PDB file of C-alpha atoms in Angstrom:
ATOM      1  CA  SER A   1       4.223  52.500   4.930  1.00  0.00           C
ATOM      2  CA  ILE A   2       6.665  48.663   5.790  1.00  0.00           C
ATOM      3  CA  LEU A   3       3.850  48.030   8.566  1.00  0.00           C
ATOM      4  CA  PRO A   4       0.602  48.558   7.176  1.00  0.00           C
ATOM      5  CA  ILE A   5      -2.116  48.409   9.699  1.00  0.00           C
ATOM      6  CA  ASP A   6      -5.123  47.430   6.752  1.00  0.00           C
ATOM      7  CA  PRO A   7      -4.425  44.994   3.659  1.00  0.00           C
ATOM      8  CA  PRO A   8      -3.430  46.653   0.749  1.00  0.00           C
ATOM      9  CA  PRO A   9      -6.095  46.268  -2.400  1.00  0.00           C
ATOM     10  CA  ILE A  10      -6.655  43.054  -3.990  1.00  0.00           C
ATOM     11  CA  ALA A  11      -6.215  44.686  -6.948  1.00  0.00           C
ATOM     12  CA  PRO A  12      -4.131  45.755  -8.868  1.00  0.00           C
ATOM     13  CA  ILE A  13      -1.460  42.650  -8.239  1.00  0.00           C
ATOM     14  CA  ASP A  14       1.809  42.871  -7.706  1.00  0.00           C
ATOM     15  CA  PRO A  15       4.251  42.550 -10.430  1.00  0.00           C
ATOM     16  CA  TRP A  16       5.130  38.909 -11.079  1.00  0.00           C
ATOM     17  CA  GLN A  17       9.318  39.968  -9.940  1.00  0.00           C
ATOM     18  CA  CYS A  18       7.523  39.730  -6.339  1.00  0.00           C
ATOM     19  CA  VAL A  19       6.555  36.681  -6.357  1.00  0.00           C
ATOM     20  CA  MET A  20      10.694  35.778  -7.063  1.00  0.00           C
ATOM     21  CA  ALA A  21      11.626  37.839  -4.318  1.00  0.00           C
ATOM     22  CA  ASN A  22      12.956  36.873  -1.449  1.00  0.00           C
ATOM     23  CA  LEU A  23      10.849  39.579   1.116  1.00  0.00           C
ATOM     24  CA  THR A  24      11.387  37.303   4.354  1.00  0.00           C
ATOM     25  CA  GLN A  25      14.831  38.679   4.641  1.00  0.00           C
ATOM     26  CA  TYR A  26      13.091  41.993   5.742  1.00  0.00           C
ATOM     27  CA  PHE A  27      11.808  40.306   8.419  1.00  0.00           C
ATOM     28  CA  ASP A  28      14.254  38.262   9.682  1.00  0.00           C
ATOM     29  CA  VAL A  29      15.669  40.418  12.572  1.00  0.00           C
ATOM     30  CA  PRO A  30      18.161  39.920  15.397  1.00  0.00           C
ATOM     31  CA  LYS A  31      16.179  39.377  17.902  1.00  0.00           C
ATOM     32  CA  PRO A  32      17.513  39.524  21.861  1.00  0.00           C
ATOM     33  CA  THR A  33      17.811  36.514  24.216  1.00  0.00           C
ATOM     34  CA  GLY A  34      18.135  35.041  27.750  1.00  0.00           C
ATOM     35  CA  SER A  35      18.016  37.455  30.363  1.00  0.00           C
ATOM     36  CA  LEU A  36      17.990  40.265  28.024  1.00  0.00           C
ATOM     37  CA  LEU A  37      14.732  39.572  26.369  1.00  0.00           C
ATOM     38  CA  VAL A  38      13.077  38.804  29.956  1.00  0.00           C
ATOM     39  CA  ALA A  39      14.495  42.109  31.263  1.00  0.00           C
ATOM     40  CA  ILE A  40      12.856  44.191  27.739  1.00  0.00           C
ATOM     41  CA  GLN A  41       9.796  42.357  27.820  1.00  0.00           C
ATOM     42  CA  SER A  42       9.009  42.908  31.670  1.00  0.00           C
ATOM     43  CA  TYR A  43      10.333  46.961  30.281  1.00  0.00           C
ATOM     44  CA  ALA A  44       7.389  46.523  27.538  1.00  0.00           C
ATOM     45  CA  ASP A  45       4.691  45.211  29.922  1.00  0.00           C
ATOM     46  CA  LYS A  46       5.361  48.644  32.378  1.00  0.00           C
ATOM     47  CA  LEU A  47       4.813  50.250  29.620  1.00  0.00           C
ATOM     48  CA  ALA A  48       1.833  48.550  28.887  1.00  0.00           C
ATOM     49  CA  ASP A  49       0.506  49.646  32.040  1.00  0.00           C
ATOM     50  CA  ALA A  50      -0.079  53.175  31.419  1.00  0.00           C
ATOM     51  CA  CYS A  51      -2.496  52.307  28.617  1.00  0.00           C
ATOM     52  CA  THR A  52      -6.594  52.887  29.667  1.00  0.00           C
ATOM     53  CA  TYR A  53      -7.917  51.386  26.697  1.00  0.00           C
ATOM     54  CA  THR A  54      -9.864  48.690  27.175  1.00  0.00           C
ATOM     55  CA  ASP A  55     -10.655  47.281  23.587  1.00  0.00           C
ATOM     56  CA  VAL A  56      -7.881  44.890  22.226  1.00  0.00           C
ATOM     57  CA  ILE A  57      -7.645  46.696  19.278  1.00  0.00           C
ATOM     58  CA  ASP A  58      -7.445  50.148  20.552  1.00  0.00           C
ATOM     59  CA  ARG A  59      -5.131  49.034  22.937  1.00  0.00           C
ATOM     60  CA  PHE A  60      -3.093  47.921  19.869  1.00  0.00           C
ATOM     61  CA  LEU A  61      -3.375  51.170  17.520  1.00  0.00           C
ATOM     62  CA  GLY A  62      -3.647  53.808  20.629  1.00  0.00           C
ATOM     63  CA  CYS A  63      -1.160  52.829  22.892  1.00  0.00           C
ATOM     64  CA  TYR A  64       2.349  52.148  21.545  1.00  0.00           C
ATOM     65  CA  PRO A  65       5.422  53.781  24.022  1.00  0.00           C
ATOM     66  CA  ALA A  66       7.166  57.208  22.648  1.00  0.00           C
ATOM     67  CA  HIS A  67      10.960  56.397  21.264  1.00  0.00           C
ATOM     68  CA  ASP A  68      12.325  58.320  23.964  1.00  0.00           C
ATOM     69  CA  ASP A  69      10.246  55.952  26.900  1.00  0.00           C
ATOM     70  CA  TRP A  70      11.084  53.162  25.032  1.00  0.00           C
ATOM     71  CA  CYS A  71      15.035  53.993  24.753  1.00  0.00           C
ATOM     72  CA  ASN A  72      14.715  55.154  28.259  1.00  0.00           C
ATOM     73  CA  PHE A  73      15.167  51.235  28.627  1.00  0.00           C
ATOM     74  CA  ALA A  74      18.939  51.552  28.524  1.00  0.00           C
ATOM     75  CA  THR A  75      18.543  53.561  32.070  1.00  0.00           C
ATOM     76  CA  ALA A  76      15.650  51.065  34.006  1.00  0.00           C
ATOM     77  CA  ALA A  77      17.875  48.365  33.066  1.00  0.00           C
ATOM     78  CA  PRO A  78      19.069  45.982  35.057  1.00  0.00           C
ATOM     79  CA  ALA A  79      23.228  46.298  34.794  1.00  0.00           C
ATOM     80  CA  SER A  80      23.634  42.983  34.380  1.00  0.00           C
ATOM     81  CA  VAL A  81      21.712  43.095  30.829  1.00  0.00           C
ATOM     82  CA  ILE A  82      23.689  46.858  29.542  1.00  0.00           C
ATOM     83  CA  PRO A  83      26.194  44.738  27.301  1.00  0.00           C
ATOM     84  CA  ASP A  84      24.278  42.269  26.065  1.00  0.00           C
ATOM     85  CA  TYR A  85      21.616  45.283  25.656  1.00  0.00           C
ATOM     86  CA  LYS A  86      24.698  47.097  23.852  1.00  0.00           C
ATOM     87  CA  LEU A  87      25.317  44.133  21.581  1.00  0.00           C
ATOM     88  CA  TYR A  88      21.620  43.844  20.097  1.00  0.00           C
ATOM     89  CA  GLY A  89      21.540  47.692  19.298  1.00  0.00           C
ATOM     90  CA  SER A  90      24.874  47.730  17.601  1.00  0.00           C
ATOM     91  CA  ALA A  91      22.752  44.317  15.879  1.00  0.00           C
ATOM     92  CA  ALA A  92      19.707  46.436  15.011  1.00  0.00           C
ATOM     93  CA  SER A  93      21.637  49.065  13.819  1.00  0.00           C
ATOM     94  CA  ALA A  94      23.575  46.978  11.159  1.00  0.00           C
ATOM     95  CA  TRP A  95      20.817  45.331  10.479  1.00  0.00           C
ATOM     96  CA  TRP A  96      18.117  48.367   9.798  1.00  0.00           C
ATOM     97  CA  ALA A  97      20.856  50.208   7.726  1.00  0.00           C
ATOM     98  CA  ALA A  98      21.400  47.036   5.222  1.00  0.00           C
ATOM     99  CA  HIS A  99      18.130  46.438   4.998  1.00  0.00           C
ATOM    100  CA  SER A 100      16.205  49.747   5.373  1.00  0.00           C
ATOM    101  CA  SER A 101      16.252  50.791   2.107  1.00  0.00           C
ATOM    102  CA  ASN A 102      15.191  47.723  -0.391  1.00  0.00           C
ATOM    103  CA  ALA A 103      12.185  47.411   2.397  1.00  0.00           C
ATOM    104  CA  VAL A 104      10.789  50.641   1.761  1.00  0.00           C
ATOM    105  CA  GLN A 105      10.989  49.512  -2.257  1.00  0.00           C
ATOM    106  CA  TYR A 106       9.776  45.933  -1.716  1.00  0.00           C
ATOM    107  CA  ALA A 107       6.617  47.478   0.995  1.00  0.00           C
ATOM    108  CA  SER A 108       5.475  50.046  -1.618  1.00  0.00           C
ATOM    109  CA  TYR A 109       6.021  47.727  -4.951  1.00  0.00           C
ATOM    110  CA  CYS A 110       5.025  44.721  -3.832  1.00  0.00           C
ATOM    111  CA  PRO A 111       2.159  45.133  -0.857  1.00  0.00           C
ATOM    112  CA  ASN A 112       0.313  42.387  -1.705  1.00  0.00           C
ATOM    113  CA  THR A 113       3.136  39.689  -1.554  1.00  0.00           C
ATOM    114  CA  TRP A 114       4.793  42.505   1.590  1.00  0.00           C
ATOM    115  CA  TRP A 115       1.793  41.990   3.515  1.00  0.00           C
ATOM    116  CA  ASN A 116       1.321  37.984   3.182  1.00  0.00           C
ATOM    117  CA  THR A 117       4.768  37.942   4.150  1.00  0.00           C
ATOM    118  CA  MET A 118       5.005  39.851   6.796  1.00  0.00           C
ATOM    119  CA  HIS A 119       2.162  37.922   8.380  1.00  0.00           C
ATOM    120  CA  ASP A 120       3.785  34.007   7.312  1.00  0.00           C
ATOM    121  CA  GLN A 121       4.774  34.662  10.611  1.00  0.00           C
ATOM    122  CA  PRO A 122       3.420  35.123  14.416  1.00  0.00           C
ATOM    123  CA  GLY A 123       4.784  38.513  15.569  1.00  0.00           C
ATOM    124  CA  ASN A 124       6.873  39.410  11.896  1.00  0.00           C
ATOM    125  CA  PRO A 125       5.417  43.386  12.418  1.00  0.00           C
ATOM    126  CA  THR A 126       6.587  43.510  16.159  1.00  0.00           C
ATOM    127  CA  TRP A 127       9.870  42.613  15.704  1.00  0.00           C
ATOM    128  CA  LEU A 128      10.631  44.060  12.556  1.00  0.00           C
ATOM    129  CA  ASN A 129       8.957  47.786  14.638  1.00  0.00           C
ATOM    130  CA  ASN A 130      11.299  46.350  17.743  1.00  0.00           C
ATOM    131  CA  THR A 131      14.048  46.080  15.756  1.00  0.00           C
ATOM    132  CA  VAL A 132      14.006  49.393  13.925  1.00  0.00           C
ATOM    133  CA  ASN A 133      13.458  51.032  17.376  1.00  0.00           C
ATOM    134  CA  PHE A 134      16.398  50.067  19.032  1.00  0.00           C
ATOM    135  CA  ALA A 135      18.329  51.321  16.222  1.00  0.00           C
ATOM    136  CA  ALA A 136      17.470  54.625  16.553  1.00  0.00           C
ATOM    137  CA  CYS A 137      17.343  54.177  20.065  1.00  0.00           C
ATOM    138  CA  TYR A 138      21.451  52.804  19.609  1.00  0.00           C
ATOM    139  CA  ALA A 139      22.122  56.206  16.741  1.00  0.00           C
ATOM    140  CA  ASP A 140      20.664  58.165  19.750  1.00  0.00           C
ATOM    141  CA  ALA A 141      23.351  56.732  22.050  1.00  0.00           C
ATOM    142  CA  VAL A 142      26.063  56.607  19.415  1.00  0.00           C
ATOM    143  CA  THR A 143      25.324  60.835  18.325  1.00  0.00           C
ATOM    144  CA  THR A 144      24.864  61.596  22.601  1.00  0.00           C
ATOM    145  CA  THR A 145      28.210  60.084  23.546  1.00  0.00           C
ATOM    146  CA  ALA A 146      30.277  61.813  20.236  1.00  0.00           C
ATOM    147  CA  SER A 147      28.934  65.342  21.280  1.00  0.00           C
ATOM    148  CA  SER A 148      29.551  64.896  24.932  1.00  0.00           C
ATOM    149  CA  SER A 149      33.142  63.929  23.793  1.00  0.00           C
ATOM    150  CA  SER A 150      33.054  66.753  21.406  1.00  0.00           C
ATOM    151  CA  LYS A 151      34.234  64.330  18.503  1.00  0.00           C
ATOM    152  CA  SER A 152      32.387  64.147  14.900  1.00  0.00           C
ATOM    153  CA  ILE A 153      30.915  60.695  14.495  1.00  0.00           C
ATOM    154  CA  SER A 154      28.731  60.031  11.400  1.00  0.00           C
ATOM    155  CA  THR A 155      25.376  57.775  12.275  1.00  0.00           C
ATOM    156  CA  SER A 156      24.912  57.201   8.101  1.00  0.00           C
ATOM    157  CA  SER A 157      27.907  54.673   7.872  1.00  0.00           C
ATOM    158  CA  THR A 158      26.877  51.403   8.605  1.00  0.00           C
ATOM    159  CA  VAL A 159      27.697  50.093  12.284  1.00  0.00           C
ATOM    160  CA  ALA A 160      29.757  46.514  12.231  1.00  0.00           C
ATOM    161  CA  ALA A 161      27.286  44.553  13.931  1.00  0.00           C
ATOM    162  CA  THR A 162      29.013  41.536  16.728  1.00  0.00           C
ATOM    163  CA  THR A 163      26.882  39.210  18.165  1.00  0.00           C
ATOM    164  CA  GLY A 164      27.022  37.601  22.198  1.00  0.00           C
ATOM    165  CA  PRO A 165      25.252  35.848  24.333  1.00  0.00           C
ATOM    166  CA  GLY A 166      22.240  37.976  24.429  1.00  0.00           C
ATOM    167  CA  VAL A 167      21.785  38.618  20.663  1.00  0.00           C
ATOM    168  CA  THR A 168      20.332  36.226  17.762  1.00  0.00           C
ATOM    169  CA  GLY A 169      22.751  36.266  14.310  1.00  0.00           C
ATOM    170  CA  ILE A 170      21.417  38.354  11.875  1.00  0.00           C
ATOM    171  CA  ALA A 171      20.904  37.897   8.389  1.00  0.00           C
ATOM    172  CA  THR A 172      22.929  38.636   5.254  1.00  0.00           C
ATOM    173  CA  PRO A 173      21.104  40.603   2.557  1.00  0.00           C
ATOM    174  CA  SER A 174      20.930  39.509  -0.610  1.00  0.00           C
ATOM    175  CA  MET A 175      20.591  42.922  -2.627  1.00  0.00           C
ATOM    176  CA  THR A 176      23.019  46.176  -1.991  1.00  0.00           C
ATOM    177  CA  PRO A 177      20.710  48.699  -0.589  1.00  0.00           C
ATOM    178  CA  ALA A 178      20.959  52.131  -1.893  1.00  0.00           C
ATOM    179  CA  PRO A 179      22.156  55.335  -0.291  1.00  0.00           C
ATOM    180  CA  THR A 180      20.666  56.379   2.894  1.00  0.00           C
ATOM    181  CA  ASN A 181      20.437  58.865   5.696  1.00  0.00           C
ATOM    182  CA  SER A 182      21.035  58.059   9.066  1.00  0.00           C
ATOM    183  CA  VAL A 183      19.631  55.008  10.747  1.00  0.00           C
ATOM    184  CA  LYS A 184      17.695  57.063  12.856  1.00  0.00           C
ATOM    185  CA  GLY A 185      16.560  59.439   9.853  1.00  0.00           C
ATOM    186  CA  ARG A 186      15.469  56.352   8.278  1.00  0.00           C
ATOM    187  CA  GLY A 187      13.304  55.104  11.417  1.00  0.00           C
ATOM    188  CA  GLU A 188      11.613  58.808  11.532  1.00  0.00           C
ATOM    189  CA  GLY A 189      10.954  59.086   8.250  1.00  0.00           C
ATOM    190  CA  LEU A 190       8.702  56.093   7.923  1.00  0.00           C
ATOM    191  CA  GLY A 191       6.990  57.087  11.206  1.00  0.00           C
ATOM    192  CA  MET A 192       8.038  53.631  13.163  1.00  0.00           C
ATOM    193  CA  TRP A 193       7.542  54.792  16.910  1.00  0.00           C
ATOM    194  CA  VAL A 194       4.680  52.675  16.109  1.00  0.00           C
ATOM    195  CA  MET A 195       3.933  49.124  17.341  1.00  0.00           C
ATOM    196  CA  ALA A 196       6.303  48.905  20.094  1.00  0.00           C
ATOM    197  CA  GLY A 197       5.447  47.722  23.850  1.00  0.00           C
ATOM    198  CA  THR A 198       2.785  45.640  24.285  1.00  0.00           C
ATOM    199  CA  GLY A 199       3.204  43.166  21.670  1.00  0.00           C
ATOM    200  CA  PHE A 200       7.063  42.448  22.374  1.00  0.00           C
ATOM    201  CA  ALA A 201       6.533  39.941  24.654  1.00  0.00           C
ATOM    202  CA  ALA A 202       3.396  37.833  22.130  1.00  0.00           C
ATOM    203  CA  ALA A 203       5.911  38.048  19.470  1.00  0.00           C
ATOM    204  CA  ALA A 204       8.991  37.066  21.799  1.00  0.00           C
ATOM    205  CA  ALA A 205       6.744  33.861  22.743  1.00  0.00           C
ATOM    206  CA  ASN A 206       5.428  33.008  18.619  1.00  0.00           C
ATOM    207  CA  SER A 207       9.072  33.447  17.997  1.00  0.00           C
ATOM    208  CA  MET A 208      10.224  30.095  20.908  1.00  0.00           C
TER     209      MET A 208
END
């Protein structure tokens, strides 16, 4: 998993190449800002309200919103943030398409270095997971639009990212990823719908 819950065993140590690898880039994700961020935080809080667990760990492990619930933000959000939300979805989709293949490889090949990098900055795991979530939501929306207009659109191609007032810039990867399937498929294959919701506000606060 690219977002392990438990730390990896100390032994065996990671290969020496892992020390030289720039793993920080895989947590330098596009992020919502301004009113869009506020709207997403508010929506995440409402999803978390349904959680009946009181223990912090139980809430963290057992109260993740379902993928469809997270994508429903598009219909629940104020109309004023929808343009920025579309830009953010496009940026998240393009970023994940460019980084997913190498991220999976490094998480497996360099488990200890990956773990340390993941926890180097507060909120790193949540930001990465939410990026994958929104990338898949964007892919869902593109697919639905294509189906309704009877057009064949492949979400396996990289979506060109456009940044705007509600989205921060995205980093350019230093490696060329191997071809993969659709943006949504890359997330589902990794079991990524697990860390949205309650952690979003904390991750956002720690990034400011």
